[in-house]
Amino acid sequence: MDFEYKMVIITRKDLNLSPGKLSAQVAHAAVACTLQTKKKNPKWFNKWHIEGGKKVILTAESLDDFFPLKKKAERLDIVSIIIEDAGHTEIPQGTKTVLGIGPAPTNLIDQITSDLPLL
Amino acid sequence: MDFEYKMVIITRKDLNLSPGKLSAQVAHAAVACTLQTKKKNPKWFNKWHIEGGKKVILTAESLDDFFPLKKKAERLDIVSIIIEDAGHTEIPQGTKTVLGIGPAPTNLIDQITSDLPLL
């Protein structure tokens, strides 16, 4: 099946997070992007949700890669949220861990992140 | 800070998922539980969300552990959702991968999952 809508969540290779920490950060981004898109662009949210809510996890080398991606998403009016870790384990509090983008039409998201490899 | 509300997501040790696959499954559960609780119990959803949306990732040995946990959640009127994988990689389509519970008051969630180790 081809999905017309998706969300992507971009992780940082340089942080080397444990699977538990990593999945919690990805979940934070997914929930935050879902709720913000539901409010800001209910049409996109509904179409994505009805299709099954596709989520793709990608990976970037480091935090520096997040900012140009976020800027591109903003120019396309797509929700983009950087998650800061609130915890006290593994990494310093306030570390920017993941970037969530979408949900939005697949062809728009691909204009932003098609160069990034899957995690 | 003590959180009065949390969501837990329980993963399966026996599936040995890759970090990318695992975080996508955890994100599916987090989003599904968020949206269902927002609709069914907006008070709990709001309190959890305002507190920062705590999510804890736990681990169980296998699928058999999911069902008694889900039953306990249902008895306490807490949202609980088992995610089935829709993909075609790593594991057969339809595999039950993770169980999301909550968000709900921490003391209720702890009645269900306090025996499970963190992932």
Short mmCIF file of C-alpha atoms in Angstrom, two decimals:
data_model
loop_
_atom_site.label_atom_id
_atom_site.label_comp_id
_atom_site.label_asym_id
_atom_site.label_seq_id
_atom_site.Cartn_x
_atom_site.Cartn_y
_atom_site.Cartn_z
CA MET A 1 0.00 0.00 0.00
CA ASP A 2 1.18 3.50 -0.82
CA PHE A 3 0.63 5.93 2.00
CA GLU A 4 -0.36 9.45 0.98
CA TYR A 5 0.49 10.85 4.41
CA LYS A 6 3.25 10.17 6.87
CA MET A 7 5.11 11.44 9.88
CA VAL A 8 8.88 11.20 10.15
CA ILE A 9 10.94 11.24 13.32
CA ILE A 10 14.64 11.96 13.02
CA THR A 11 17.01 10.60 15.65
CA ARG A 12 20.67 11.52 16.36
CA LYS A 13 23.34 8.94 15.67
CA ASP A 14 25.86 10.79 17.85
CA LEU A 15 23.84 10.35 21.07
CA ASN A 16 23.98 6.53 21.07
CA LEU A 17 20.84 6.28 23.18
CA SER A 18 19.72 2.96 24.66
CA PRO A 19 16.65 1.40 23.00
CA GLY A 20 14.42 2.39 25.94
CA LYS A 21 15.56 6.00 26.00
CA LEU A 22 15.42 6.26 22.21
CA SER A 23 11.89 4.91 21.94
CA ALA A 24 10.64 7.22 24.68
CA GLN A 25 12.06 10.24 22.81
CA VAL A 26 10.52 9.07 19.53
CA ALA A 27 7.17 8.59 21.30
CA HIS A 28 7.35 12.14 22.72
CA ALA A 29 7.87 13.54 19.23
CA ALA A 30 5.11 11.40 17.71
CA VAL A 31 2.55 12.46 20.31
CA ALA A 32 3.52 16.15 20.19
CA CYS A 33 3.41 16.28 16.37
CA THR A 34 0.09 14.40 16.34
CA LEU A 35 -1.62 16.77 18.77
CA GLN A 36 -0.26 19.92 17.13
CA THR A 37 -1.23 18.81 13.61
CA LYS A 38 -4.69 17.73 14.85
CA LYS A 39 -5.22 21.31 16.03
CA LYS A 40 -3.45 23.20 13.23
CA ASN A 41 -4.35 21.10 10.20
CA PRO A 42 -7.21 18.71 11.04
CA LYS A 43 -7.57 17.68 7.39
CA TRP A 44 -4.02 16.35 7.20
CA PHE A 45 -4.35 14.79 10.65
CA ASN A 46 -7.56 12.97 9.71
CA LYS A 47 -6.28 11.66 6.40
CA TRP A 48 -3.06 10.41 8.02
CA HIS A 49 -4.90 8.84 10.95
CA ILE A 50 -7.48 7.06 8.77
CA GLU A 51 -4.70 5.68 6.56
CA GLY A 52 -3.11 4.05 9.59
CA GLY A 53 -0.85 6.81 10.92
CA LYS A 54 2.37 5.89 9.13
CA LYS A 55 5.53 6.80 11.06
CA VAL A 56 9.04 6.50 9.67
CA ILE A 57 12.12 6.68 11.88
CA LEU A 58 15.16 8.25 10.24
CA THR A 59 18.61 9.08 11.46
CA ALA A 60 20.87 12.14 11.23
CA GLU A 61 24.52 12.47 12.20
CA SER A 62 24.06 15.17 14.85
CA LEU A 63 21.99 18.08 16.13
CA ASP A 64 23.33 20.42 13.43
CA ASP A 65 21.31 18.48 10.87
CA PHE A 66 18.02 19.25 12.67
CA PHE A 67 17.90 23.00 12.05
CA PRO A 68 17.87 23.12 8.21
CA LEU A 69 15.31 20.29 8.19
CA LYS A 70 13.09 22.16 10.64
CA LYS A 71 13.37 25.34 8.57
CA LYS A 72 12.30 23.49 5.41
CA ALA A 73 9.29 22.02 7.24
CA GLU A 74 8.29 25.47 8.48
CA ARG A 75 8.45 26.88 4.96
CA LEU A 76 6.04 24.13 3.84
CA ASP A 77 3.73 24.83 6.82
CA ILE A 78 4.34 21.37 8.26
CA VAL A 79 4.45 20.88 12.03
CA SER A 80 8.02 20.29 13.26
CA ILE A 81 9.00 19.78 16.88
CA ILE A 82 12.39 19.22 18.50
CA ILE A 83 12.15 17.23 21.74
CA GLU A 84 14.33 18.17 24.70
CA ASP A 85 15.02 15.44 27.19
CA ALA A 86 13.65 16.16 30.64
CA GLY A 87 15.29 13.22 32.36
CA HIS A 88 18.39 12.74 34.39
CA THR A 89 19.80 9.59 32.85
CA GLU A 90 22.22 8.89 30.00
CA ILE A 91 22.35 12.48 28.70
CA PRO A 92 22.31 15.99 30.23
CA GLN A 93 18.86 17.45 30.92
CA GLY A 94 17.76 19.68 28.03
CA THR A 95 19.60 17.71 25.33
CA LYS A 96 17.75 17.97 22.02
CA THR A 97 17.16 14.34 21.14
CA VAL A 98 14.77 13.96 18.18
CA LEU A 99 12.97 16.02 15.55
CA GLY A 100 9.42 15.13 14.54
CA ILE A 101 7.97 16.36 11.24
CA GLY A 102 4.36 15.96 10.13
CA PRO A 103 2.05 14.25 9.60
CA ALA A 104 1.80 15.74 6.11
CA PRO A 105 1.47 14.58 2.50
CA THR A 106 4.26 12.12 1.66
CA ASN A 107 5.44 14.15 -1.34
CA LEU A 108 5.96 17.22 0.85
CA ILE A 109 7.77 15.29 3.58
CA ASP A 110 10.01 13.70 0.95
CA GLN A 111 11.10 17.17 -0.15
CA ILE A 112 12.56 17.59 3.33
CA THR A 113 13.95 14.23 4.41
CA SER A 114 14.45 12.02 1.36
CA ASP A 115 18.25 12.18 1.83
CA LEU A 116 18.19 10.69 5.33
CA PRO A 117 18.68 6.95 5.93
CA LEU A 118 16.25 4.83 7.93
CA LEU A 119 17.28 4.17 11.52
CA MET B 1 9.60 16.00 40.16
CA ASP B 2 6.98 13.39 40.94
CA PHE B 3 4.58 12.80 38.10
CA GLU B 4 0.97 12.18 39.06
CA TYR B 5 0.11 10.78 35.64
CA LYS B 6 1.97 8.55 33.23
CA MET B 7 1.67 6.30 30.22
CA VAL B 8 3.53 3.00 30.02
CA ILE B 9 4.42 1.11 26.87
CA ILE B 10 5.38 -2.53 27.22
CA THR B 11 7.67 -4.11 24.64
CA ARG B 12 8.43 -7.80 23.97
CA LYS B 13 11.91 -9.09 24.72
CA ASP B 14 11.37 -12.20 22.55
CA LEU B 15 10.94 -10.21 19.31
CA ASN B 16 14.44 -8.69 19.35
CA LEU B 17 13.34 -5.75 17.20
CA SER B 18 15.86 -3.32 15.73
CA PRO B 19 15.91 0.14 17.37
CA GLY B 20 14.10 1.70 14.39
CA LYS B 21 11.34 -0.89 14.31
CA LEU B 22 10.98 -0.86 18.09
CA SER B 23 10.66 2.93 18.34
CA ALA B 24 8.07 3.02 15.55
CA GLN B 25 5.95 0.46 17.41
CA VAL B 26 6.29 2.37 20.69
CA ALA B 27 5.29 5.58 18.87
CA HIS B 28 2.20 3.87 17.41
CA ALA B 29 1.11 2.82 20.91
CA ALA B 30 1.83 6.26 22.40
CA VAL B 31 -0.21 8.08 19.75
CA ALA B 32 -3.11 5.60 19.86
CA CYS B 33 -3.34 5.69 23.67
CA THR B 34 -3.08 9.50 23.68
CA LEU B 35 -5.91 9.99 21.20
CA GLN B 36 -8.18 7.42 22.83
CA THR B 37 -7.65 8.80 26.33
CA LYS B 38 -8.17 12.37 25.07
CA LYS B 39 -11.60 11.29 23.84
CA LYS B 40 -12.58 8.91 26.65
CA ASN B 41 -11.11 10.65 29.67
CA PRO B 42 -10.19 14.26 28.81
CA LYS B 43 -9.47 15.06 32.47
CA TRP B 44 -6.74 12.43 32.72
CA PHE B 45 -5.42 13.37 29.30
CA ASN B 46 -5.18 17.06 30.19
CA LYS B 47 -3.50 16.50 33.54
CA TRP B 48 -0.95 14.14 31.98
CA HIS B 49 -0.29 16.45 29.04
CA ILE B 50 0.16 19.55 31.20
CA GLU B 51 2.58 17.66 33.46
CA GLY B 52 4.77 16.92 30.46
CA GLY B 53 3.29 13.68 29.14
CA LYS B 54 5.48 11.18 30.98
CA LYS B 55 6.06 7.92 29.10
CA VAL B 56 7.82 4.91 30.54
CA ILE B 57 9.04 2.04 28.37
CA LEU B 58 8.90 -1.37 30.05
CA THR B 59 9.67 -4.86 28.87
CA ALA B 60 7.88 -8.21 29.10
CA GLU B 61 9.17 -11.64 28.17
CA SER B 62 6.58 -12.42 25.50
CA LEU B 63 3.08 -11.84 24.16
CA ASP B 64 1.53 -14.04 26.85
CA ASP B 65 2.36 -11.35 29.39
CA PHE B 66 0.28 -8.74 27.55
CA PHE B 67 -3.17 -10.24 28.13
CA PRO B 68 -3.35 -10.23 31.96
CA LEU B 69 -1.91 -6.70 31.98
CA LYS B 70 -4.52 -5.52 29.48
CA LYS B 71 -7.30 -7.14 31.52
CA LYS B 72 -6.14 -5.36 34.69
CA ALA B 73 -6.10 -2.02 32.82
CA GLU B 74 -9.62 -2.60 31.54
CA ARG B 75 -10.86 -3.35 35.05
CA LEU B 76 -9.45 0.02 36.16
CA ASP B 77 -11.03 1.77 33.15
CA ILE B 78 -7.63 2.72 31.76
CA VAL B 79 -7.09 2.79 28.00
CA SER B 80 -4.99 -0.17 26.82
CA ILE B 81 -4.07 -0.87 23.22
CA ILE B 82 -2.07 -3.70 21.64
CA ILE B 83 -0.32 -2.64 18.43
CA GLU B 84 -0.18 -5.05 15.48
CA ASP B 85 2.62 -4.52 13.03
CA ALA B 86 1.44 -3.63 9.54
CA GLY B 87 4.83 -3.83 7.91
CA HIS B 88 6.62 -6.44 5.91
CA THR B 89 10.06 -6.32 7.50
CA GLU B 90 11.68 -8.18 10.38
CA ILE B 91 8.49 -9.84 11.63
CA PRO B 92 5.33 -11.34 10.08
CA GLN B 93 2.54 -8.87 9.35
CA GLY B 94 0.00 -8.82 12.19
CA THR B 95 2.53 -9.60 14.92
CA LYS B 96 1.45 -8.03 18.20
CA THR B 97 4.44 -5.90 19.12
CA VAL B 98 3.71 -3.57 22.04
CA LEU B 99 1.03 -2.81 24.64
CA GLY B 100 0.28 0.79 25.59
CA ILE B 101 -1.50 1.58 28.87
CA GLY B 102 -2.72 5.01 29.94
CA PRO B 103 -2.18 7.85 30.44
CA ALA B 104 -3.69 7.45 33.90
CA PRO B 105 -2.84 8.29 37.51
CA THR B 106 0.57 6.85 38.42
CA ASN B 107 -0.78 4.95 41.42
CA LEU B 108 -3.31 3.12 39.21
CA ILE B 109 -0.74 2.30 36.51
CA ASP B 110 1.62 0.99 39.20
CA GLN B 111 -1.05 -1.49 40.30
CA ILE B 112 -0.74 -3.01 36.83
CA THR B 113 2.90 -2.81 35.79
CA SER B 114 5.05 -2.28 38.88
CA ASP B 115 6.57 -5.78 38.46
CA LEU B 116 7.94 -5.11 34.98
CA PRO B 117 11.53 -3.94 34.41
CA LEU B 118 12.41 -0.85 32.40
CA LEU B 119 13.51 -1.54 28.83
#
